[in-house]
Coordinates of C-alpha atoms and ligand atoms in Angstrom, one line a residue:
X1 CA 1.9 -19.0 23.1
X2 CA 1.6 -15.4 24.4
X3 CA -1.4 -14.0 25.7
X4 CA -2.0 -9.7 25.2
X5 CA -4.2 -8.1 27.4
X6 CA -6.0 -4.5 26.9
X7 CA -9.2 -2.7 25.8
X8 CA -9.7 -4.8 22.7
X9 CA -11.9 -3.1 19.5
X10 CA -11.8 -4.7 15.9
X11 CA -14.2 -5.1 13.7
X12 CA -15.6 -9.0 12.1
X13 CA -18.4 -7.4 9.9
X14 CA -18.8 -3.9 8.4
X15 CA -21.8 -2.9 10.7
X16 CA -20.0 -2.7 14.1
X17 CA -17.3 -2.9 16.4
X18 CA -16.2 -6.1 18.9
X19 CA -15.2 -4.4 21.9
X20 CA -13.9 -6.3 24.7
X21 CA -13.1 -4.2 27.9
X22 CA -10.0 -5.4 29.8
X23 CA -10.0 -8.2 27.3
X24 CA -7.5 -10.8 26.4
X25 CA -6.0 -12.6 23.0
X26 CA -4.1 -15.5 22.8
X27 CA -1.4 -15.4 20.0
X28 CA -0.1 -19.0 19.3
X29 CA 4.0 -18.8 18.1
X30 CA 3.4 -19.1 14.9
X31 CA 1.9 -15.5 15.3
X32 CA -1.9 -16.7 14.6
X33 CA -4.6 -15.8 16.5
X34 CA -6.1 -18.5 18.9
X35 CA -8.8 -16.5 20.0
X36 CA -10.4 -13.4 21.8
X37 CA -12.0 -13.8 25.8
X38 CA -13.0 -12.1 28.4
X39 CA -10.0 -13.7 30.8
X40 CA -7.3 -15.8 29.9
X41 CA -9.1 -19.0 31.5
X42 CA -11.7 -19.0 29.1
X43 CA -9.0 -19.3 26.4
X44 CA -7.5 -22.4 27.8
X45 CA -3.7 -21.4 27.8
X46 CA -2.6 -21.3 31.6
X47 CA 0.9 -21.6 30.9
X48 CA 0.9 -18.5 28.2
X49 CA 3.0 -15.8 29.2
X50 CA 0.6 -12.7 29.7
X51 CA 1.7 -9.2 28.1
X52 CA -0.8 -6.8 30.0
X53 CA -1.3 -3.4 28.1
X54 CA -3.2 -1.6 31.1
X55 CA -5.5 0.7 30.0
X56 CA -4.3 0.9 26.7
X57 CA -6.4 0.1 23.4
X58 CA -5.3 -3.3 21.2
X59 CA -6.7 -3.1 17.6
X60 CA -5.5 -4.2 14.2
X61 CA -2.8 -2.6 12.3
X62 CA -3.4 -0.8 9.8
X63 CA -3.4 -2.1 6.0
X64 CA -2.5 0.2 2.8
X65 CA -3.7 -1.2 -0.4
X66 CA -2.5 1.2 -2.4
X67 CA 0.9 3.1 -2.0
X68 CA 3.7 4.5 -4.4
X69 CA 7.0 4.2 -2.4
X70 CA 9.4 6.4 -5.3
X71 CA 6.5 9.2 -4.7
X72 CA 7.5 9.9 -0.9
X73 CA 9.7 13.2 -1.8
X74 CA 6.6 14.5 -3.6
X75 CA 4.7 14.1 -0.8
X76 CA 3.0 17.5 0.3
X77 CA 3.9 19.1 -3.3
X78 CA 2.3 19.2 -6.7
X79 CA -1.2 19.8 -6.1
X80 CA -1.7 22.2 -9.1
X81 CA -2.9 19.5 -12.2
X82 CA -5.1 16.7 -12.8
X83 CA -3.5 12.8 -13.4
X84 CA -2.1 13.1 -16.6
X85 CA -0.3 15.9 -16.9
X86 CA 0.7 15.4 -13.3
X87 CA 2.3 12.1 -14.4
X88 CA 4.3 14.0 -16.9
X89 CA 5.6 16.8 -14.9
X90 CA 5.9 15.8 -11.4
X91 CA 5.8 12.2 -10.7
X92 CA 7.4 10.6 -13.9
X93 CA 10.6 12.7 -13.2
X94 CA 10.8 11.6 -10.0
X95 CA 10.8 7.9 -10.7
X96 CA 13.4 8.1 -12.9
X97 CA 15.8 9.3 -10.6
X98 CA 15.0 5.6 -8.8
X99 CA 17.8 4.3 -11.4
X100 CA 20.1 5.7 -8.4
X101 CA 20.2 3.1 -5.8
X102 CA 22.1 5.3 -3.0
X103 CA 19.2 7.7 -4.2
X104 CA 16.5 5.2 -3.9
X105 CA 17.9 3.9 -0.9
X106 CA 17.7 7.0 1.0
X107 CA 14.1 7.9 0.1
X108 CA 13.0 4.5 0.4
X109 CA 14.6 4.0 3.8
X110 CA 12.5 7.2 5.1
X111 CA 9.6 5.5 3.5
X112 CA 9.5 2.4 5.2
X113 CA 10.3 4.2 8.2
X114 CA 7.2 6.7 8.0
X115 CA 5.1 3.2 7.4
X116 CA 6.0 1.5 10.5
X117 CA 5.6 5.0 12.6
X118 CA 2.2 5.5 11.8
X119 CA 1.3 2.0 12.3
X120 CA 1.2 0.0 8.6
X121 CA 2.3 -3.5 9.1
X122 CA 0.9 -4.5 5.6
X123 CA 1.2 -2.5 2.3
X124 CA 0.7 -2.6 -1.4
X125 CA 3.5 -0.9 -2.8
X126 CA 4.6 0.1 -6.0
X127 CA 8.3 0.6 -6.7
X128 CA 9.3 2.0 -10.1
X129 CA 10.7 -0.2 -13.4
X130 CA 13.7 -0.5 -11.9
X131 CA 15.0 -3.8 -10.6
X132 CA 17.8 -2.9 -8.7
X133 CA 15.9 -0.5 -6.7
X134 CA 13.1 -2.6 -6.6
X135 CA 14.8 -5.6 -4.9
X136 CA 16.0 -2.7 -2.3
X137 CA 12.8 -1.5 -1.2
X138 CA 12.1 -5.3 -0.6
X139 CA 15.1 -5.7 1.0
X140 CA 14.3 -2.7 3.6
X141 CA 10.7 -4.1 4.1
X142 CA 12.1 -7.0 5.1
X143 CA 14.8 -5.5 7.1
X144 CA 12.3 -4.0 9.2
X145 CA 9.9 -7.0 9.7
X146 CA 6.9 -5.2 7.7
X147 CA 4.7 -7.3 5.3
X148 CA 4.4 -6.0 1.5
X149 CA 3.4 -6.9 -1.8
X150 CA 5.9 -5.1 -4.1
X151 CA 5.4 -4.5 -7.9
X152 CA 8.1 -3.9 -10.3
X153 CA 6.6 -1.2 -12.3
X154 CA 5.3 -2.1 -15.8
X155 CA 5.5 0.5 -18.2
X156 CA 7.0 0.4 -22.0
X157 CA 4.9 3.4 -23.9
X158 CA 3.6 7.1 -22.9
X159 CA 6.5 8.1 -20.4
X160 CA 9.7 10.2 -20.5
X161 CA 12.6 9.4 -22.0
X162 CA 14.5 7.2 -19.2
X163 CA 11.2 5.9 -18.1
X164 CA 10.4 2.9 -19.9
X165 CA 11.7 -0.4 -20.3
X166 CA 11.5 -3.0 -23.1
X167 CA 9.2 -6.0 -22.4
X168 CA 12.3 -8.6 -22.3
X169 CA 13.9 -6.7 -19.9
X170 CA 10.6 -6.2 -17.9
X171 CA 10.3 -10.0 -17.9
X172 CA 14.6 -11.2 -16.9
X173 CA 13.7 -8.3 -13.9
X174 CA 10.4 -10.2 -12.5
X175 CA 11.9 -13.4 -12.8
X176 CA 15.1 -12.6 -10.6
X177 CA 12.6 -11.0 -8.0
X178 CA 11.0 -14.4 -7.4
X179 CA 13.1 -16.3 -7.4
X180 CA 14.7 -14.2 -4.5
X181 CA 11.6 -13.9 -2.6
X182 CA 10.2 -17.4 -2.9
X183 CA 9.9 -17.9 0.2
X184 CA 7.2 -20.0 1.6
X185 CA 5.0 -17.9 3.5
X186 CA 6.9 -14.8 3.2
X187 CA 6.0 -11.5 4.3
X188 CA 7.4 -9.3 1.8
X189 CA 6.9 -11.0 -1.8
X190 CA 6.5 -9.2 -5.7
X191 CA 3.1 -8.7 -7.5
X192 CA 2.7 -7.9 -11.1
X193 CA 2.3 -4.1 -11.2
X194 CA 1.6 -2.9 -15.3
X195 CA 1.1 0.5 -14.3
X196 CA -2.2 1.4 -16.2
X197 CA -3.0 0.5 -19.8
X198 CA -1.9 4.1 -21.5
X199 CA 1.6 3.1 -19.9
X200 CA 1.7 -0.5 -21.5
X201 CA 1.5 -1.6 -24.9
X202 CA -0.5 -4.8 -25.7
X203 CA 2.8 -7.0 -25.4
X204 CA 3.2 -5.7 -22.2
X205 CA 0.3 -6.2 -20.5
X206 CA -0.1 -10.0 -22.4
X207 CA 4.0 -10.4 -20.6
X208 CA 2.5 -9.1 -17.4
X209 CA -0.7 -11.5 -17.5
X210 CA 1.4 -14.5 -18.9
X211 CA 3.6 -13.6 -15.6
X212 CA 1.2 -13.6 -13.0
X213 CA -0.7 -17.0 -14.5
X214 CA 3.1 -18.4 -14.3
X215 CA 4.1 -18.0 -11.1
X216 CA 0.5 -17.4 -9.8
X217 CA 1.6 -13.9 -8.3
X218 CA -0.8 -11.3 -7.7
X219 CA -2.1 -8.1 -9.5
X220 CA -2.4 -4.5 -9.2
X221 CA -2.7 -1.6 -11.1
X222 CA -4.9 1.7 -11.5
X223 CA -8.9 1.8 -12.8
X224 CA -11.2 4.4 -14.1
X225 CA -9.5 6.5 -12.3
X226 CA -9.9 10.0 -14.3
X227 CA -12.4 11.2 -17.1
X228 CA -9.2 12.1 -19.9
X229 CA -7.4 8.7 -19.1
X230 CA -10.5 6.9 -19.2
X231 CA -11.2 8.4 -22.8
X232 CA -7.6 7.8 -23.6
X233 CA -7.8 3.9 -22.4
X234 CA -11.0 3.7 -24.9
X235 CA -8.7 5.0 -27.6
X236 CA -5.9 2.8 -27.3
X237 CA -8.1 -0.3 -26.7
X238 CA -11.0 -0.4 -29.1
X239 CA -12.4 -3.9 -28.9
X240 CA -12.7 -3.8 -25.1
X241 CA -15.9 -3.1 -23.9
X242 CA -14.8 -1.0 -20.5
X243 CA -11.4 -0.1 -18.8
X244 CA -11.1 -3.4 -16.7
X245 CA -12.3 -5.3 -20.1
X246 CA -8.8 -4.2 -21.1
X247 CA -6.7 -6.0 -18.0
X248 CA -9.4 -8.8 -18.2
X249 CA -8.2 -9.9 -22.0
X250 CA -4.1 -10.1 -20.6
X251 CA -5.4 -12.2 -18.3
X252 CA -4.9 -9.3 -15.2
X253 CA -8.4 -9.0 -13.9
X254 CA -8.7 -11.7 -11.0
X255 CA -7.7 -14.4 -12.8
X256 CA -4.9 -14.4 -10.0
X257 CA -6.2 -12.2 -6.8
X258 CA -5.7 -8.6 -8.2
X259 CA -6.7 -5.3 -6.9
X260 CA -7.2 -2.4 -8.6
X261 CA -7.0 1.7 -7.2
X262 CA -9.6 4.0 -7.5
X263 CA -12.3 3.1 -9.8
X264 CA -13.8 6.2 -9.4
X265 CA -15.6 5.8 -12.6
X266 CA -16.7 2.2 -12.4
X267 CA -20.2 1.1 -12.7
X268 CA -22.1 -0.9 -15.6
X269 CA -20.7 -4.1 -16.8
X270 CA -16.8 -3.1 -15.5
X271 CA -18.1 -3.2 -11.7
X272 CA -20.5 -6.5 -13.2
X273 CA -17.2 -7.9 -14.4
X274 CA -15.3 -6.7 -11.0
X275 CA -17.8 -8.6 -8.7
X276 CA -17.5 -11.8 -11.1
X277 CA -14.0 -11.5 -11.1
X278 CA -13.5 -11.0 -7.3
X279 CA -11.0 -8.0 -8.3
X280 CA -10.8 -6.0 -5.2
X281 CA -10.8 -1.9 -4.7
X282 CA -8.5 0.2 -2.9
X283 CA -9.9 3.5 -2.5
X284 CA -7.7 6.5 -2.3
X285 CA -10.1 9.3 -1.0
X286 CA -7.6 12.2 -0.4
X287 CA -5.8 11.1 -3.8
X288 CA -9.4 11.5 -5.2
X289 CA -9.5 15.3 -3.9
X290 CA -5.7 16.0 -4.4
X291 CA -6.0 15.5 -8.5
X292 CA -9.6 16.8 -8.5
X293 CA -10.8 13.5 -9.9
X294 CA -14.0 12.9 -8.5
X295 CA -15.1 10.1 -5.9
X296 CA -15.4 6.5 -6.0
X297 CA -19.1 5.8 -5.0
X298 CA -17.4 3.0 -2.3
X299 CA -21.3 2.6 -0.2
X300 CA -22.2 1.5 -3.8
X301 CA -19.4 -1.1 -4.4
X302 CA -19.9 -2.3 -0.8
X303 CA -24.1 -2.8 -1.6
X304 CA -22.9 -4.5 -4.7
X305 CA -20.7 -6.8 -2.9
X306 CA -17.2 -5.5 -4.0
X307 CA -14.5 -6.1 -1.5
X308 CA -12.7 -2.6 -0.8
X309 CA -9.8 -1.4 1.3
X310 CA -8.0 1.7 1.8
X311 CA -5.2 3.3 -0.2
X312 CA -2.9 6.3 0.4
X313 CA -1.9 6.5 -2.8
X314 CA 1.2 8.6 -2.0
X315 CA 1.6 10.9 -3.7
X316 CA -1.5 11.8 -5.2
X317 CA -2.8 11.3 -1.3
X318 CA -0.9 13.8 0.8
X319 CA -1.0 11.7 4.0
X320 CA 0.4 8.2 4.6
X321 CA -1.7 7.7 7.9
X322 CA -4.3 4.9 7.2
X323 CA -5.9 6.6 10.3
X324 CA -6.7 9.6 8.3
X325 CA -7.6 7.9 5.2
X326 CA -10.3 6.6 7.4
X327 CA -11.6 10.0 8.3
X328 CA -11.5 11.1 4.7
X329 CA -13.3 8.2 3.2
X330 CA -16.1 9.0 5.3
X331 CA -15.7 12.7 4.7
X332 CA -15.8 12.3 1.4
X333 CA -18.9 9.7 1.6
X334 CA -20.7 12.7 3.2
X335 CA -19.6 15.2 0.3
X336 CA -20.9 12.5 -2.6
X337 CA -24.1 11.7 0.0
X338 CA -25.4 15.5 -1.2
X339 CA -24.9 14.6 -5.0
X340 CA -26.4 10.7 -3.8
X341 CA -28.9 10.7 -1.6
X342 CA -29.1 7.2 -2.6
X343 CA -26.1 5.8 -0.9
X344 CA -25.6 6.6 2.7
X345 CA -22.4 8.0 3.9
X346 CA -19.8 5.7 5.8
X347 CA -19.8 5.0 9.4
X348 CA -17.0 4.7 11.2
X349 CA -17.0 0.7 11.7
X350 CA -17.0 0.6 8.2
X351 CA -14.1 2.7 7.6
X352 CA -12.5 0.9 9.8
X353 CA -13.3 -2.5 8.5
X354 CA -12.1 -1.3 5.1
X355 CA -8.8 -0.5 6.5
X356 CA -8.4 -4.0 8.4
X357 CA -9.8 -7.0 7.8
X358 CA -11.6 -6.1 4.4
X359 CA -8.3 -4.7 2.7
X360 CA -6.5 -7.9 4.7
X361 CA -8.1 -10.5 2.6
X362 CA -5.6 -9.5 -0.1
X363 CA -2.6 -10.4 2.3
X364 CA -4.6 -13.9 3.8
X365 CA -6.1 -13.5 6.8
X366 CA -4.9 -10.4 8.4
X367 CA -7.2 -7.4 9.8
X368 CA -9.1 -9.0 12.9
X369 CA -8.7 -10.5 15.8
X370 CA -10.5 -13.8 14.9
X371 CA -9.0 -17.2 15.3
X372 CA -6.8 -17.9 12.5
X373 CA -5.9 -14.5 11.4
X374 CA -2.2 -13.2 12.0
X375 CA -1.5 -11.4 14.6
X376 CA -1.4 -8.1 13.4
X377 CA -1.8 -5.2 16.5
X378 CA -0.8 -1.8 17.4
X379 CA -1.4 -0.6 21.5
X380 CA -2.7 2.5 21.8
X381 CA -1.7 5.0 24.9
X382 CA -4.2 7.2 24.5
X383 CA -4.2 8.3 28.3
X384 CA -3.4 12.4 26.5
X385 CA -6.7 12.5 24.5
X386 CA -8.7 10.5 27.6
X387 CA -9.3 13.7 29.7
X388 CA -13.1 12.3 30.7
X389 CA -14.9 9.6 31.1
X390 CA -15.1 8.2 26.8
X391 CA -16.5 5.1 26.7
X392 CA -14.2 2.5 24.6
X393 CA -15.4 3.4 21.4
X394 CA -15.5 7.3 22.1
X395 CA -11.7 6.6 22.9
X396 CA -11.3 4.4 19.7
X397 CA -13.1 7.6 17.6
X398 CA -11.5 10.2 19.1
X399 CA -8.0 8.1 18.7
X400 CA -9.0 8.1 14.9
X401 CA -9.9 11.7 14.1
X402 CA -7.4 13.5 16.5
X403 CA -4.4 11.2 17.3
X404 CA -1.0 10.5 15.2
X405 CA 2.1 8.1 15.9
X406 CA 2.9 9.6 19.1
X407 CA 0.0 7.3 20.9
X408 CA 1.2 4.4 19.4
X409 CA 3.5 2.6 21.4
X410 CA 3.5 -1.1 20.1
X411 CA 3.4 -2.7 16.8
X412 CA 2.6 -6.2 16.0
X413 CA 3.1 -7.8 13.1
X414 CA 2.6 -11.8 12.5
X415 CA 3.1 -11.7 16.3
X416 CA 6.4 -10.2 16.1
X417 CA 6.6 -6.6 17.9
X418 CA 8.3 -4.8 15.4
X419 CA 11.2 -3.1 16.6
X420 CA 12.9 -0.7 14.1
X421 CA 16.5 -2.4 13.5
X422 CA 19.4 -0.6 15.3
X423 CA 21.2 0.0 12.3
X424 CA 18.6 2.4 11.0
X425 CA 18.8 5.9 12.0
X426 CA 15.7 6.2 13.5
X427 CA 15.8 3.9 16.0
X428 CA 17.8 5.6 18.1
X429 CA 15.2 7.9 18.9
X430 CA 11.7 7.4 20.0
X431 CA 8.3 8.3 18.8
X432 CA 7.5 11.1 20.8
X433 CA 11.0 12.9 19.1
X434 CA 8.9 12.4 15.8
X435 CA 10.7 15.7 14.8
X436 CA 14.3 15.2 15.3
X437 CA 13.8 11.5 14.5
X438 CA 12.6 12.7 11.3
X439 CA 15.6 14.8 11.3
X440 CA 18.2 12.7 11.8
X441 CA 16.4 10.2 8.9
X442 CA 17.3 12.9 6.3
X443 CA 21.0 14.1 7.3
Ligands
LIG501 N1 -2.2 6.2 -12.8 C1 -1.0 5.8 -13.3 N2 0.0 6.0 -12.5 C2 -0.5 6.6 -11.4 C3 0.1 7.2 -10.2 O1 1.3 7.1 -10.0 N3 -0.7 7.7 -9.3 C4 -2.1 7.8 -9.5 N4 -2.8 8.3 -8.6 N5 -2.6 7.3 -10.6 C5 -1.9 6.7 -11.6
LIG502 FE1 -1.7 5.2 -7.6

């Protein structure tokens, strides 16, 4: 048992932070959380050793729902269309070059790299239809001690040339993933990724649900996400009564625990159907203004009762930093508040509950600090943006909207500190040489 001592903030409900000055959490071996005190007495572990963090800040990691890892060398580039054609031209090239493993392991490599700096211990992650490289990236996740759900991408219609693969094929592939990453309790296991139904014909999607009712695996995909593909999906699937009616009747709408991104243009009997269902959100606010799609009214899923986490969605999102995803969600809230005066814009408790423990129900119980859950931490030395006398949550704010990797100088995940390995280029360097670190990842 280990007990972590700090300035502890996380968040149990939507509507406020726990804060816990000089506070303590005991961390039994099997990287659970026993519980939260003001002293270690009161949590009944005398013999713990004590880890004491100073004046630094101890929250949650942070969670992405909703990442593409064969996106990362688009990151930053591409802005100019809307989803459709930007599939086509920019991303759908890209993936294909993923049939490249030295290729994909370079990139990838970088990728899960950037995760860990900015503090993600837990991602949703699609890969592309390629096995080989898929296995790879889950290779590297596990390399590095980060948890992931990683899909095999689904897609047999509507792509390039080089960009699709036959349903038998899609099935041998999923198959050999499981069985490699079976194990119990892992941290870095497959889900069942069709991409989105204009990239699947009907046997693939029916392969994908039979799959995932198999072998119980998870879901994820894309929702409502643009006006033209949501027109499109009503073409291709007449006798479904909304986009998610689609998933639901191959079986790939909650019938396992699925989460879809975006769902910018859910409402009616798809969000009805969603709350049923228990299918969860990730919401990908700077993807939403990257390929001017519009944004997903989140303050009304949450009134409704969806669950809802955050995505990066690299690389319609620009920025991999769950931290900033934060800061956009609620910026964007504020934008759609003028259009809605119905539904107020987000507070900052909430964001940050999205991007922990409400977006950590999809991985078990991760996201707080409450007894049970894994522990899951970053430490914050903040000491260069604590120039005055902020209050906890002033420092917690301020940490959000103006700090980066350099402040974060542990990482926690299933009560691990995750170390990079020494083998990987980076880790000869440290955080605050983000640039040649960076460098040297590349060369
Ligand atoms: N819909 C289908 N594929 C994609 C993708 O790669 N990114 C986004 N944002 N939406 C999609
Ligand atoms: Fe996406």
């Amino acid at each position: 048992m280990k007990v972590y001592k700090g300035h502890i903030l996380y968040t149990k409900d939507p509507g406020r932070f726990e804060v816990l000055e000089n506070g303590c959490v005991a961390v039994e071996a099997d990287g659970r959380v026993i519980g939260v005190a003001d002293c270690p007495a009161a949590l009944d572990c005398a013999d713990a050793e004590v880890i004491d963090f100073g004046d630094r800040l101890l929250i949650p990691a942070m969670i992405d729902l909703h990442v593409h890892a064969p996106q990362y060398r688009n990151l930053g580039i591409a802005m100019d269309l809307e989803l459709l054609p930007w599939l086509q031209n920019y991303t759908f090239p890209e993936e294909m070059k993923y049939a490249d493993l030295a290729y994909a392991g370079r990139m990838y490599r970088r990728f899960v790299y950037d995760l860990w700096r900015v503090g993600t211990m837990r991602s949703c992650v699609f890969a592309t239809i390629h096995t080989a490289g898929t296995r790879l990236l889950m290779q590297l996740f596990q390399e590095a001690g980060l948890g992931a759900l990683v899909g095999k991408v689904g897609m047999d219609r509507n792509s390039c040339d080089g960009l699709t693969e036959p349903v038998e094929e899609m099935v041998k592939g999923y198959e050999a993933l499981i069985a490699e990453f079976n194990a119990p309790d892992a941290r870095v296991r497959p889900i069942i990724t069709p991409r989105f139904i204009p990239s699947c014909t009907p046997e693939m999607l029916r392969a994908c649900g039979e799959l995932a009712a198999r072998y119980q695996m998870p879901v994820q995909s894309h929702l409502s996400e643009n006006k033209d593909e949501v027109a499109w999906v009503r073409e291709l699937e007449k006798e479904s009564s909304c986009y998610g009616d689609a998933y639901d009747r191959y079986g790939l709408f909650g019938q396992t625990p699925t989460v879809m991104a975006h769902c910018v243009y859910t409402k009616g009997k798809e969000l009805k159907l969603m709350k049923r269902r228990g299918v969860m959100v990730a919401h990908c606010p700077t993807s939403n203004l990257n390929l001017s799609t519009g944004i997903a009214p989140v303050r009304h899923f949450l009134d409704e009762g969806l669950c809802v986490g955050l995505g990066s969605d690299i690389s319609g999102g620009h920025d991999l930093s769950i931290f900033r995803a934060m800061v956009y969600a609620i910026q964007v809230s504020k934008a759609n508040c003028q259009q809605h005066p119905k539904w107020p814009f987000l507070t900052l408790p909430e964001a940050f509950w999205m991007a922990t423990k409400s977006a950590g129900r999809f991985f078990g119980q991760v996201g707080s600090f409450e007894p049970g859950y894994e522990f899951d931490a970053l430490v914050i030395d903040d000491s260069d943006l604590n120039h005055d006398r902020y209050s906890l949550l002033e420092r917690l704010e301020r940490y959000i909207y103006l700090g980066d990797d350099r402040q974060i100088v542990h990482r926690f995940c299933r009560g691990k500190e995750i170390l990079l390995p020494a083998t990987w280029p980076a880790a000869a360097g440290t955080s605050a040489a983000g640039a040649s670190v960076s460098a040297a990842i590349l060369g």
